[in-house]
Short mmCIF file of C-alpha atoms in Angstrom, two decimals:
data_model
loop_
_atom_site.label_atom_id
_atom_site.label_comp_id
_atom_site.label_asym_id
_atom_site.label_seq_id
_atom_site.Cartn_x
_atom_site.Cartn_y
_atom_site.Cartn_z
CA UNK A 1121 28.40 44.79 38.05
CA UNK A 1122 24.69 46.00 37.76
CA UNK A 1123 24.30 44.49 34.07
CA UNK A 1124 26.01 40.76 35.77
CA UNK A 1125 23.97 40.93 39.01
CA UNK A 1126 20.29 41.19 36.48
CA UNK A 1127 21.70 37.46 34.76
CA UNK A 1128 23.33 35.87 37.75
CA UNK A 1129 20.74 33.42 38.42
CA UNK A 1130 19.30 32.81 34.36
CA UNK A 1131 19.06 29.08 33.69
CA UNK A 1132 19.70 30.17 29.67
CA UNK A 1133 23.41 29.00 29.77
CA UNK A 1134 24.29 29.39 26.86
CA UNK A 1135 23.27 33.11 26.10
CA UNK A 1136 23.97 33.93 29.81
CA UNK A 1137 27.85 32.41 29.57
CA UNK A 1138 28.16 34.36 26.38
CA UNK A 1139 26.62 37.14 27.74
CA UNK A 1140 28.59 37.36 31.20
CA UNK A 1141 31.87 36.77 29.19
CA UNK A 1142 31.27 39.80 26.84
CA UNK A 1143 30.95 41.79 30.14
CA UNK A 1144 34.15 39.77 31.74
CA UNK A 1145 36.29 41.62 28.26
CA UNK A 1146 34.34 45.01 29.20
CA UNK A 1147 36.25 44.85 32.65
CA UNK A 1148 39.10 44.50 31.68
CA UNK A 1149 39.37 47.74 30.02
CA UNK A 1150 38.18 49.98 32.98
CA UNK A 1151 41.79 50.20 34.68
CA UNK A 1152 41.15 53.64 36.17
CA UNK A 1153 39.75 53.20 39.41
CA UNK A 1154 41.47 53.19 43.50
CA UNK A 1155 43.25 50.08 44.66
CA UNK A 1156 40.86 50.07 47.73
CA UNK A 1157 37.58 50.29 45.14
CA UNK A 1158 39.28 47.42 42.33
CA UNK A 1159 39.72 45.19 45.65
CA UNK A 1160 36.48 45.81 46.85
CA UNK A 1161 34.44 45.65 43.22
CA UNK A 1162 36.65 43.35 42.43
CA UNK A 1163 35.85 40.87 44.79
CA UNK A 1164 31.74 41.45 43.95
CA UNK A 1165 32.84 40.92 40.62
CA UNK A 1166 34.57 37.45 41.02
CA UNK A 1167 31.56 36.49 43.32
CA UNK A 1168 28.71 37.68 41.09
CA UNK A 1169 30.73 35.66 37.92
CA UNK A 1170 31.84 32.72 40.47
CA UNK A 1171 27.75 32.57 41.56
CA UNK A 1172 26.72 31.76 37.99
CA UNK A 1173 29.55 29.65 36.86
CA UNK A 1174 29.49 27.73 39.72
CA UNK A 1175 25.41 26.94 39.15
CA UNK A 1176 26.36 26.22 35.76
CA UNK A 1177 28.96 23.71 36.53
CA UNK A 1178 26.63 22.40 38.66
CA UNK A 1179 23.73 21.65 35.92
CA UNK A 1180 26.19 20.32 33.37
CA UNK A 1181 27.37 18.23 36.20
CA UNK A 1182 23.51 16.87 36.70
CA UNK A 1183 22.80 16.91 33.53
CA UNK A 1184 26.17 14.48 32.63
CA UNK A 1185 24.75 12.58 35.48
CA UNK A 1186 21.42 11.68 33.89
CA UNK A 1187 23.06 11.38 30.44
CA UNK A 1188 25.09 8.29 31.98
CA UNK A 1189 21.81 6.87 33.60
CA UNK A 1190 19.96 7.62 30.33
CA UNK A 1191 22.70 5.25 28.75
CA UNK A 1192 21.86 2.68 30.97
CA UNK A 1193 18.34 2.35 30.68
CA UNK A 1194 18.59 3.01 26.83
CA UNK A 1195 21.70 -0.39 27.07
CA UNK A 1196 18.77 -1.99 28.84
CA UNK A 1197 15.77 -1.60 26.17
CA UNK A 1198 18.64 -2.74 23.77
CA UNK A 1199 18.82 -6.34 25.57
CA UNK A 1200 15.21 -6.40 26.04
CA UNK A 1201 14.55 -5.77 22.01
CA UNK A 1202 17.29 -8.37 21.35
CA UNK A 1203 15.88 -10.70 24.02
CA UNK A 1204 12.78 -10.87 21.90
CA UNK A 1205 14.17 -12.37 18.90
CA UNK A 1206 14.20 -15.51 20.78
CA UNK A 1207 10.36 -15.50 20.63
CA UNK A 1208 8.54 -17.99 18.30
CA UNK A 1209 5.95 -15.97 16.75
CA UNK A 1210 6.95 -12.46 15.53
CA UNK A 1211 2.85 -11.62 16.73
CA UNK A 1212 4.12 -11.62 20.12
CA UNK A 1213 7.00 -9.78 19.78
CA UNK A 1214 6.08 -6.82 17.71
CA UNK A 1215 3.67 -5.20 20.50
CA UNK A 1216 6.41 -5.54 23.28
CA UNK A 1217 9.41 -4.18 20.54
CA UNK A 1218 6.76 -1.28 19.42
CA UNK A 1219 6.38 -0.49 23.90
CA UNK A 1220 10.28 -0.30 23.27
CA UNK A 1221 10.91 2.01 20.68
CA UNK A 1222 7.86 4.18 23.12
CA UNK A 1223 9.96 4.19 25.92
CA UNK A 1224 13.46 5.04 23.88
CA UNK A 1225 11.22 7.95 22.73
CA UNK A 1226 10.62 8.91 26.46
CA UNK A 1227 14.03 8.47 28.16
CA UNK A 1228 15.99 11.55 27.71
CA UNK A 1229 19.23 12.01 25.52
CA UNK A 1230 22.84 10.15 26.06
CA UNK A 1231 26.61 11.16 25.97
CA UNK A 1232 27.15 12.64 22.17
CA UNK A 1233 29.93 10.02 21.79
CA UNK A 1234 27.79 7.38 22.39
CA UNK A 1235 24.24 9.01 20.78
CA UNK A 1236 24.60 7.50 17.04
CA UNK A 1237 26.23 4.15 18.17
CA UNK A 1238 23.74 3.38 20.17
CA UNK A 1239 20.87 4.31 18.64
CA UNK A 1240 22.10 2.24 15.32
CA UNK A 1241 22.35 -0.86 18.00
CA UNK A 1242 18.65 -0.66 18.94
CA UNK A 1243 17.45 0.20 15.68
CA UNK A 1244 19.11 -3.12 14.22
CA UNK A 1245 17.40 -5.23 17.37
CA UNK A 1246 14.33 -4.09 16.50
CA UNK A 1247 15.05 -4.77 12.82
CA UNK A 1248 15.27 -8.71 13.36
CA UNK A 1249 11.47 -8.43 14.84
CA UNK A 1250 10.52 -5.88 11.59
CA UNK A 1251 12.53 -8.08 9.56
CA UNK A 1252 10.39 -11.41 10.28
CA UNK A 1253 7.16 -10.12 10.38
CA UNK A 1254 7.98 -9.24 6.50
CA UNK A 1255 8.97 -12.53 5.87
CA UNK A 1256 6.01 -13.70 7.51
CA UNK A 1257 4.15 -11.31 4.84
CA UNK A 1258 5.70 -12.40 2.00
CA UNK A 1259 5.00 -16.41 2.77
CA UNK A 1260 1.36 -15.74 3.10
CA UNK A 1261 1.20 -13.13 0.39
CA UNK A 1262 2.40 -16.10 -2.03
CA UNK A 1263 -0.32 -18.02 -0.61
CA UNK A 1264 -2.84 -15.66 -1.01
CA UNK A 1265 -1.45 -15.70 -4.88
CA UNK A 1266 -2.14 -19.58 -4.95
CA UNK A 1267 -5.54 -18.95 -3.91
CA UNK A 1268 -6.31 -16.69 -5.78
CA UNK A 1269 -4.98 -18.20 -9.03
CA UNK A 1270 -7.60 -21.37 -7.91
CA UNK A 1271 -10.75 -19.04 -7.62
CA UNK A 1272 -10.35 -18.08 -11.00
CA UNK A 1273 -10.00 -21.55 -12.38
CA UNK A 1274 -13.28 -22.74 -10.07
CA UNK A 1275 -14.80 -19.52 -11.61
CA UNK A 1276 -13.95 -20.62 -15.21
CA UNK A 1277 -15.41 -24.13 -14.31
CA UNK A 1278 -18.61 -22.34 -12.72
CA UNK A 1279 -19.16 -20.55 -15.70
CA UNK A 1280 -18.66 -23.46 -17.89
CA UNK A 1281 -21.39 -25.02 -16.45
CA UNK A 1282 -23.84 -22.76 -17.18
CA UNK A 1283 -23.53 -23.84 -20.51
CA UNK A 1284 -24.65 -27.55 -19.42
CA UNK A 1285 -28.19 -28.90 -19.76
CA UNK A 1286 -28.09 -31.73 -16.95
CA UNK A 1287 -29.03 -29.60 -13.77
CA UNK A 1288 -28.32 -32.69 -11.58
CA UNK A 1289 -25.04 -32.70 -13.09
CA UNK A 1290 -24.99 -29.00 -12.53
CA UNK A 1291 -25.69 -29.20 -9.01
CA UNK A 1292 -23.31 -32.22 -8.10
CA UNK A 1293 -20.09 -30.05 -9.55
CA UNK A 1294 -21.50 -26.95 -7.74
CA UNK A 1295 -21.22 -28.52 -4.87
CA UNK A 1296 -17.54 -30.24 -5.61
CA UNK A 1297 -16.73 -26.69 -6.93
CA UNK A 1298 -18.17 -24.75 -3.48
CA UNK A 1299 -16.45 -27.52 -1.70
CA UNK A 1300 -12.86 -26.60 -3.43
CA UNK A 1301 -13.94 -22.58 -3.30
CA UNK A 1302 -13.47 -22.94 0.49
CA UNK A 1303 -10.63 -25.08 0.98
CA UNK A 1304 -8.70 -22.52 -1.06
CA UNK A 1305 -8.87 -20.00 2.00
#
């Protein structure tokens, strides 16, 4: 009764259930004692157990409770991620998907059932915004090739020229070829 009365009110459920139930088995093997003293231990035993199961039904109740509202606002960031694949320009959209994934970070954890299912739905929301910023990439990385591929051949032509003789013809392709340098981007 002494050893149950010391964990009675410990918030570490886990070690404290296992705990408490070890002593529960140790009980049950000290049958010697007066009807009048098992009734009356027996009843601060059932109390002192009954105190700490009863707080710890109580937490798993609250904490089921926030798991279910947890769900909800995690359902909710799921519509807002796919609610930005509507958006024209990915440049928007990435900031408010990466304020997203910062606030799925920061809202606690959900029902296990639901934990992986979930968390696959908002990752593939956020994918679509990912997903078109790379194409995005890949467009102007194929441009950047073009351009680059047309410096070299204006550099080629610039060095050509420094071959030439006729600086006033020099200096009129110069200019054509400073002209064309910039246009390439």
């Amino acid at each position: 009764l002494a050893r149950i009365e010391v964990i009675k009110d410990s918030d570490d459920w886990k070690k404290t259930t296992d705990e408490i139930q070890k002593l529960q088995g140790e009980w049950k093997t000290y049958t010697e004692v007066s009807r009048k003293a098992a009734r009356k231990q027996g009843e601060r035993y059932r109390a002192l157990c009954d105190h700490f199961f009863n707080r710890r039904r109580e937490h798993l109740k609250s904490q089921r409770e926030d798991q279910k509202s947890n769900l909800k606002e995690k359902q909710s960031l799921i519509q807002q991620a796919k609610a930005l694949h509507n958006e024209a320009n990915w440049r928007h959209a990435l900031p408010k998907a990466r304020e997203l994934q910062e606030q799925w970070k920061k809202s606690g954890p959900v029902p296990r059932k639901q934990s992986e299912s979930i968390w696959k739905e908002f990752q593939e929301a956020c994918s679509v915004i990912y997903d078109k910023r790379r194409a995005d990439d890949e467009v102007r990385d194929q441009e950047f090739e073009g351009n680059f591929v047309k410096k070299e051949e204006l550099i080629t032509e610039v060095t050509t020229l420094l071959e030439g003789t006729d600086l006033s013809a020099i200096r009129t392709s110069l200019n054509t070829i400073d002209k064309a340098w910039h246009e390439a981007g």
